[in-house]
PDB file of C-alpha atoms in Angstrom:
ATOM      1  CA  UNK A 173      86.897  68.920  96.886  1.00 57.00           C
ATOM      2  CA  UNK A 174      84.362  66.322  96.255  1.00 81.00           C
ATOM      3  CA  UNK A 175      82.054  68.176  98.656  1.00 87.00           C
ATOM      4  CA  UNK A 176      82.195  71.231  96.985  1.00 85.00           C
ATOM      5  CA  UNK A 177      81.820  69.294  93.474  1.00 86.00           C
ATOM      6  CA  UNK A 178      78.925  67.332  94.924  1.00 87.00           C
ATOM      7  CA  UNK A 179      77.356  70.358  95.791  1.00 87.00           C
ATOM      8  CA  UNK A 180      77.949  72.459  92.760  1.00 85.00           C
ATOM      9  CA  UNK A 181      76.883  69.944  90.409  1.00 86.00           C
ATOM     10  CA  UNK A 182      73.140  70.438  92.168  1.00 87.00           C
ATOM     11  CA  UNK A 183      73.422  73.955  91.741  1.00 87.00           C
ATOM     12  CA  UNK A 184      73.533  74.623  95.545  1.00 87.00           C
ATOM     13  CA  UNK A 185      74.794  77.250  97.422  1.00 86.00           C
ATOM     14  CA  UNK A 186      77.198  76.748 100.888  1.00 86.00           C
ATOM     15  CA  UNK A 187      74.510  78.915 102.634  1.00 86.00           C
ATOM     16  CA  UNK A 188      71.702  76.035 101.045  1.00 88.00           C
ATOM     17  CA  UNK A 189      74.126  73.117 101.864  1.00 90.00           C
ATOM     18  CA  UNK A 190      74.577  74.518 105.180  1.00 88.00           C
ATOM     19  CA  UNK A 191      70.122  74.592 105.696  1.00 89.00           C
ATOM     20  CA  UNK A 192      69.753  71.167 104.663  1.00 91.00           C
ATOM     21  CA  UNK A 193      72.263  69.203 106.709  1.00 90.00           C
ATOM     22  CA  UNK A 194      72.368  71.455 109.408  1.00 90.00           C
ATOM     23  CA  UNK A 195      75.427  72.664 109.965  1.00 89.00           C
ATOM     24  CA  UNK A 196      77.205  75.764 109.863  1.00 88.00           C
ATOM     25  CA  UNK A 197      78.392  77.332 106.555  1.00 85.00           C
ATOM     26  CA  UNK A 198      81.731  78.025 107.883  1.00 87.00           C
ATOM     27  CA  UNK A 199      81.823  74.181 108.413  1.00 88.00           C
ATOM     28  CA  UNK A 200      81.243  73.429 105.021  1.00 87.00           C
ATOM     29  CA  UNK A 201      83.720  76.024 103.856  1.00 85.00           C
ATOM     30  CA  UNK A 202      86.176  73.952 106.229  1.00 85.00           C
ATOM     31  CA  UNK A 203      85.424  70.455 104.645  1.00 87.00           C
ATOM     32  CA  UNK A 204      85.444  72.079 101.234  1.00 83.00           C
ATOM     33  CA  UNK A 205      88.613  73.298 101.748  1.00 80.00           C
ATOM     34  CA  UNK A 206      89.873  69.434 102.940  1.00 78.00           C
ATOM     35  CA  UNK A 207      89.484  69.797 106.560  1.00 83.00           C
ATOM     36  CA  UNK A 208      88.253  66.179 107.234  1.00 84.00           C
ATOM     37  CA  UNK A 209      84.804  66.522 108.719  1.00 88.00           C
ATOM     38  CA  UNK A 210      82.963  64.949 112.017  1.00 88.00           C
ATOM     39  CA  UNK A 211      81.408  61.835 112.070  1.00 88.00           C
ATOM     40  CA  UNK A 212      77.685  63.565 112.651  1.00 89.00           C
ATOM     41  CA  UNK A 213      79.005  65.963 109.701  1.00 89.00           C
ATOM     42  CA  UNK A 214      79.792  63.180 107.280  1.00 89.00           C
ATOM     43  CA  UNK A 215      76.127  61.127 108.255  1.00 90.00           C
ATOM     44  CA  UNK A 216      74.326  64.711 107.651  1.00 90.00           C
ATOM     45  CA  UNK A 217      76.273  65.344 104.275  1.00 91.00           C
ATOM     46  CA  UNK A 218      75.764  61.551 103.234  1.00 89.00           C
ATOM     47  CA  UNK A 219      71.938  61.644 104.039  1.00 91.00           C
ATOM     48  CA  UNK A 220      71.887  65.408 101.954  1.00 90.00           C
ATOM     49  CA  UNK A 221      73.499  63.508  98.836  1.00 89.00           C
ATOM     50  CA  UNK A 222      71.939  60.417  98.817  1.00 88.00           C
ATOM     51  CA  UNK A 223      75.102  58.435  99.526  1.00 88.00           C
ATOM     52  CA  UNK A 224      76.179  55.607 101.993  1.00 88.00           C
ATOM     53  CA  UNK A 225      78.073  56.700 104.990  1.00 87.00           C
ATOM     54  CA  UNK A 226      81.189  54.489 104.131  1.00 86.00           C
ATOM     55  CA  UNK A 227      81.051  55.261 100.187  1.00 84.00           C
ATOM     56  CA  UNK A 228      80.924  58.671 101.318  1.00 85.00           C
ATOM     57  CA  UNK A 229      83.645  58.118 103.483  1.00 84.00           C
ATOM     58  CA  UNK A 230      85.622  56.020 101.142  1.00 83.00           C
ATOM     59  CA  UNK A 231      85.640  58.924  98.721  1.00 81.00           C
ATOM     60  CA  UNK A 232      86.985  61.717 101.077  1.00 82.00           C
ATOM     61  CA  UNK A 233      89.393  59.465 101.835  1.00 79.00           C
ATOM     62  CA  UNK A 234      88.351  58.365 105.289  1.00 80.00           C
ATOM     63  CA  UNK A 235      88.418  55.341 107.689  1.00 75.00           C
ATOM     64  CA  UNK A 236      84.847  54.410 108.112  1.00 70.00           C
ATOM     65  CA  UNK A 237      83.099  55.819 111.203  1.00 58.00           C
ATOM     66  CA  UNK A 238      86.116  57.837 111.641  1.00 48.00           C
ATOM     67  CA  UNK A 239      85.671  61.030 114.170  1.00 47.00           C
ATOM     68  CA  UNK A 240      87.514  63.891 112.757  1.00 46.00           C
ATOM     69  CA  UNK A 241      87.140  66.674 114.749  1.00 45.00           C
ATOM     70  CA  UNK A 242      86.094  69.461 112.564  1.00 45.00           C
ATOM     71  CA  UNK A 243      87.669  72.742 114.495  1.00 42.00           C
ATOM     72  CA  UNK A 244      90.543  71.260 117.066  1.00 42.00           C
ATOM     73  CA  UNK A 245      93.434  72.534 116.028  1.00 41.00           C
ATOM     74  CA  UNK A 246      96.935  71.927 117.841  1.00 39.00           C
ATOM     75  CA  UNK A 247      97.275  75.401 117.968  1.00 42.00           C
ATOM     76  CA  UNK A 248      94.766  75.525 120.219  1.00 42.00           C
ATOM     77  CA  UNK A 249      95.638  73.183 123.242  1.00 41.00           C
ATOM     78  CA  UNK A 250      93.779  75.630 125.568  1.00 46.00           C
ATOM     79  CA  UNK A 251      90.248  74.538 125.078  1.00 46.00           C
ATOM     80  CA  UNK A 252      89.934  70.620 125.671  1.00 45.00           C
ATOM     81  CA  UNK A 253      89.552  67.880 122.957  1.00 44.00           C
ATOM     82  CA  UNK A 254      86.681  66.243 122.911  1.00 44.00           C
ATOM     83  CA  UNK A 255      88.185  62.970 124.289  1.00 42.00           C
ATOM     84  CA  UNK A 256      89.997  64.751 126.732  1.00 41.00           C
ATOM     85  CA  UNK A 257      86.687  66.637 128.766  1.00 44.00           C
ATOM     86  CA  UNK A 258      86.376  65.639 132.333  1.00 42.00           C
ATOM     87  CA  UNK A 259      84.171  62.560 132.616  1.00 39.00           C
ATOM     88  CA  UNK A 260      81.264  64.657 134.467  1.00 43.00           C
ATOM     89  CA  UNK A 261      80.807  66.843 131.353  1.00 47.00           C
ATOM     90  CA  UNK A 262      78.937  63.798 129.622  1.00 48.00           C
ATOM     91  CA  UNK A 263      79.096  63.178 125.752  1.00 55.00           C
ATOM     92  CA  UNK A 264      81.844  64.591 123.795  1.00 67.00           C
ATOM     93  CA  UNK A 265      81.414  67.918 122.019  1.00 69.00           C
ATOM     94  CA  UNK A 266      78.796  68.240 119.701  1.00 74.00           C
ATOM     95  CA  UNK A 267      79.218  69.699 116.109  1.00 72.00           C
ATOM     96  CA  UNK A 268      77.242  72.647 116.664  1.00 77.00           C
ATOM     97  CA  UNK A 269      79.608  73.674 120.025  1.00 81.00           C
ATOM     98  CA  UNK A 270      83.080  72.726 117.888  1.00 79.00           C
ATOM     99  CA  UNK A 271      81.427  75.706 115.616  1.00 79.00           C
ATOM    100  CA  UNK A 272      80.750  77.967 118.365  1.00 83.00           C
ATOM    101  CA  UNK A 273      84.390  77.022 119.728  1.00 86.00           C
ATOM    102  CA  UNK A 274      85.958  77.718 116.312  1.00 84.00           C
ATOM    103  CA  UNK A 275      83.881  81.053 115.619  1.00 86.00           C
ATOM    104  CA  UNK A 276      85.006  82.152 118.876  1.00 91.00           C
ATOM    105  CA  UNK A 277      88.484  81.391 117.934  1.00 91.00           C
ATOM    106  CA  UNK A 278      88.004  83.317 115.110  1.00 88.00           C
ATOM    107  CA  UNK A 279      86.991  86.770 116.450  1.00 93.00           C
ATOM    108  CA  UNK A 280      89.777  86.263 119.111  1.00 95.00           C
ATOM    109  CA  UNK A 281      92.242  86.237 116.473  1.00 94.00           C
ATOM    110  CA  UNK A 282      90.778  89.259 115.051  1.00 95.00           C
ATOM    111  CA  UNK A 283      90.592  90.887 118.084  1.00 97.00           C
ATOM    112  CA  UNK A 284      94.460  90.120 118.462  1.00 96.00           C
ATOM    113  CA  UNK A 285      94.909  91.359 115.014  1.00 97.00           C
ATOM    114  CA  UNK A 286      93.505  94.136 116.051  1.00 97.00           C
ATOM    115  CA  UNK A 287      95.228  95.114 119.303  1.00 98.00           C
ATOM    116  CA  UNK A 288      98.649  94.779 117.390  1.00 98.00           C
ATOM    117  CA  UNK A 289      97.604  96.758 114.614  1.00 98.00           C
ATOM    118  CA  UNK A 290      96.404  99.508 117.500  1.00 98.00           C
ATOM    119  CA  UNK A 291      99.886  99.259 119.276  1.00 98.00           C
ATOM    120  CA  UNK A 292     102.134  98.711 116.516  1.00 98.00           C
ATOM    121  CA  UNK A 293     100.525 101.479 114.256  1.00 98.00           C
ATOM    122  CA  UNK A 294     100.590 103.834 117.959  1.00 98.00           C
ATOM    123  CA  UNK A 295     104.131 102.855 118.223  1.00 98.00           C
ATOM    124  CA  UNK A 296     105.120 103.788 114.464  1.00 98.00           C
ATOM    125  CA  UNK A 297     103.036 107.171 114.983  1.00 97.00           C
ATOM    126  CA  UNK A 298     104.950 108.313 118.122  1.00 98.00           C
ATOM    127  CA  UNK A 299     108.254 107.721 116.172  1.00 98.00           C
ATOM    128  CA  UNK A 300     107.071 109.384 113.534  1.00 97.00           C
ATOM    129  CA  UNK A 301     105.790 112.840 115.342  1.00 97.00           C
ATOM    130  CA  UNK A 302     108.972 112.688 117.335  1.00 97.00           C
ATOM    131  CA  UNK A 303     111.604 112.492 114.450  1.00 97.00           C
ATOM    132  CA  UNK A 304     109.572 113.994 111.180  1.00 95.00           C
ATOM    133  CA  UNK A 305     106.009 115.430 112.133  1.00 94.00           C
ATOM    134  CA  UNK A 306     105.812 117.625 109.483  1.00 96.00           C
ATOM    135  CA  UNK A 307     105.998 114.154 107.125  1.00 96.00           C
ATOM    136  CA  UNK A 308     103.158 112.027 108.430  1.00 96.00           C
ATOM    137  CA  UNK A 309     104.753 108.311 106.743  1.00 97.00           C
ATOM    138  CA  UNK A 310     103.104 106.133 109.558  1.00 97.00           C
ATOM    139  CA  UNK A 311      99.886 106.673 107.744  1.00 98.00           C
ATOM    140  CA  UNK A 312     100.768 104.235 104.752  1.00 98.00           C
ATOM    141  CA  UNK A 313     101.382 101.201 106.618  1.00 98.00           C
ATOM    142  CA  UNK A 314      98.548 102.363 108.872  1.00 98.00           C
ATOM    143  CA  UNK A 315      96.170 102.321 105.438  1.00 98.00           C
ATOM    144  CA  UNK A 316      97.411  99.496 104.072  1.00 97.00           C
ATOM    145  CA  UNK A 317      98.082  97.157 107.141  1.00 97.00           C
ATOM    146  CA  UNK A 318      94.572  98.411 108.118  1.00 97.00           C
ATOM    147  CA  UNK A 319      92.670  97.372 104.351  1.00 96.00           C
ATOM    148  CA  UNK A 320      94.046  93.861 106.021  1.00 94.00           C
ATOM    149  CA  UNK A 321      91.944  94.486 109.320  1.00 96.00           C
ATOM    150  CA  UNK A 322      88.665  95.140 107.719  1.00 95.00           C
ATOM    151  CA  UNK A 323      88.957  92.129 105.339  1.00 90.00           C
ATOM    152  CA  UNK A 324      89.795  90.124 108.350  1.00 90.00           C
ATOM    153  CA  UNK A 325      86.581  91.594 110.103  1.00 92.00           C
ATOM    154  CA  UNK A 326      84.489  91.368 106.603  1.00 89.00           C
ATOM    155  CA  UNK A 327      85.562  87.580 106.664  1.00 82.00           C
ATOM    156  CA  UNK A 328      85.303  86.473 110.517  1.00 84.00           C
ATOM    157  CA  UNK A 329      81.712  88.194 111.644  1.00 84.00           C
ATOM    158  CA  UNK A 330      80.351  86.698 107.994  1.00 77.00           C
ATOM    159  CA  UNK A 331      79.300  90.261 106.456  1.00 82.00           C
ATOM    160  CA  UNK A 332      80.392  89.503 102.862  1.00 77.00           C
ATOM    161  CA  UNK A 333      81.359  86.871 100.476  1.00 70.00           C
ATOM    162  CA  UNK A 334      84.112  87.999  98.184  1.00 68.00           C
ATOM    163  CA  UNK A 335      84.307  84.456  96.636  1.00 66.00           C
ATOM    164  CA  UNK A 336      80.849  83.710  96.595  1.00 63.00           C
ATOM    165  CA  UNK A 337      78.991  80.964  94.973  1.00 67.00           C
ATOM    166  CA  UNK A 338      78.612  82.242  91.573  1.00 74.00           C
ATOM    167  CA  UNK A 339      82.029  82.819  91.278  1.00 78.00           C
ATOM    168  CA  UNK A 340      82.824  79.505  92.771  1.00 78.00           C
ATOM    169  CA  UNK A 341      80.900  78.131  90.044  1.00 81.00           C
ATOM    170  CA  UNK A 342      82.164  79.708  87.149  1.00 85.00           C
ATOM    171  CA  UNK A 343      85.559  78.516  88.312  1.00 86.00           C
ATOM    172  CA  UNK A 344      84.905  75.226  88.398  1.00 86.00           C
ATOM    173  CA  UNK A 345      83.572  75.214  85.391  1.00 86.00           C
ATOM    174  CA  UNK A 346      86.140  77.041  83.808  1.00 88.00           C
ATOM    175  CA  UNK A 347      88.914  74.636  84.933  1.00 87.00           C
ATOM    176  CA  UNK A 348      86.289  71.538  83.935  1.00 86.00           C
ATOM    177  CA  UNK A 349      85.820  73.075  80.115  1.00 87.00           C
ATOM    178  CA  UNK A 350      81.836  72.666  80.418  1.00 85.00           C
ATOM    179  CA  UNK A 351      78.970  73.530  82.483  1.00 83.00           C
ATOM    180  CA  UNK A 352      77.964  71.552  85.859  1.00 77.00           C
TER     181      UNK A 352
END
């Protein structure tokens, strides 16, 4: 939260935070939303806001010089931690390839989304035409399950902002009683 109050009290944008330090905006969506961000994260967010590293790290509530890896999750045991890569691939993983890693993670669950929305909604549509064709019902849950799908695909290949910054704004402002 202090990111994202940091940030809005300059007027900035994600997409503007995301130019200056050089990362990602879905990275800065993450921290904003209390994901505990990488040490070459928090050193390009400090130098953005004109703070120490360790005050900055003090006030999200972090060991100094901590490594937080912004995208691992324990869901995803498949793709190696950074302190578990094979001592011939070098240096651990840089921010910029967690956010590749985590984007990628991100259209594969859509895609999965996807392919069980295809099989269960083909599934629901056999049943249908073989017990009540003249009454097509598999198209509701088809409709709705499938507004889902195209929020999901709105959301992971980054074509709109439903929640954008304005509105962010005027939020926080709201719940604060006065303008940032």
């Amino acid at each position: 939260m202090l990111i994202r109050k940091l940030r809005l009290k300059r007027g900035w944008s994600q997409e503007q935070l995301a130019e200056m330090t050089g990362l990602s905006t879905r990275t800065i969506q993450r921290i904003e939303r209390g994901q505990a961000p990488g040490l070459e994260s928090q050193k390009a967010l400090a130098a953005v806001f004109e703070l120490d590293l360790a005050d900055l790290q003090s006030a999200l509530g972090l060991e100094p010089d901590t490594v937080e890896d912004d995208t691992m999750h324990s869901s995803d045991a498949h793709i190696p931690a950074p302190e578990t890569r094979k001592p011939e691939a070098g240096k651990p993983l840089a921010d910029d390839e967690r956010e590749a890693l985590e984007y990628v993670r991100d259209i594969k669950a859509f895609y999965s989304n996807l392919a069980t929305y295809v099989c269960v909604i083909g599934f629901l549509a056999f049943i249908n035409l073989m017990t009540a064709p003249s009454h097509l019902w598999f198209l509701w849950p088809a409709f709705g399950w499938g507004i889902g799908i195209v929020i999901h695909a709105l959301n992971v290949f980054e074509i709109t902002h439903f929640f954008g910054h304005d509105w962010e704004k005027r939020q926080v402002e709201k719940r604060l009683g006065r303008k940032l």
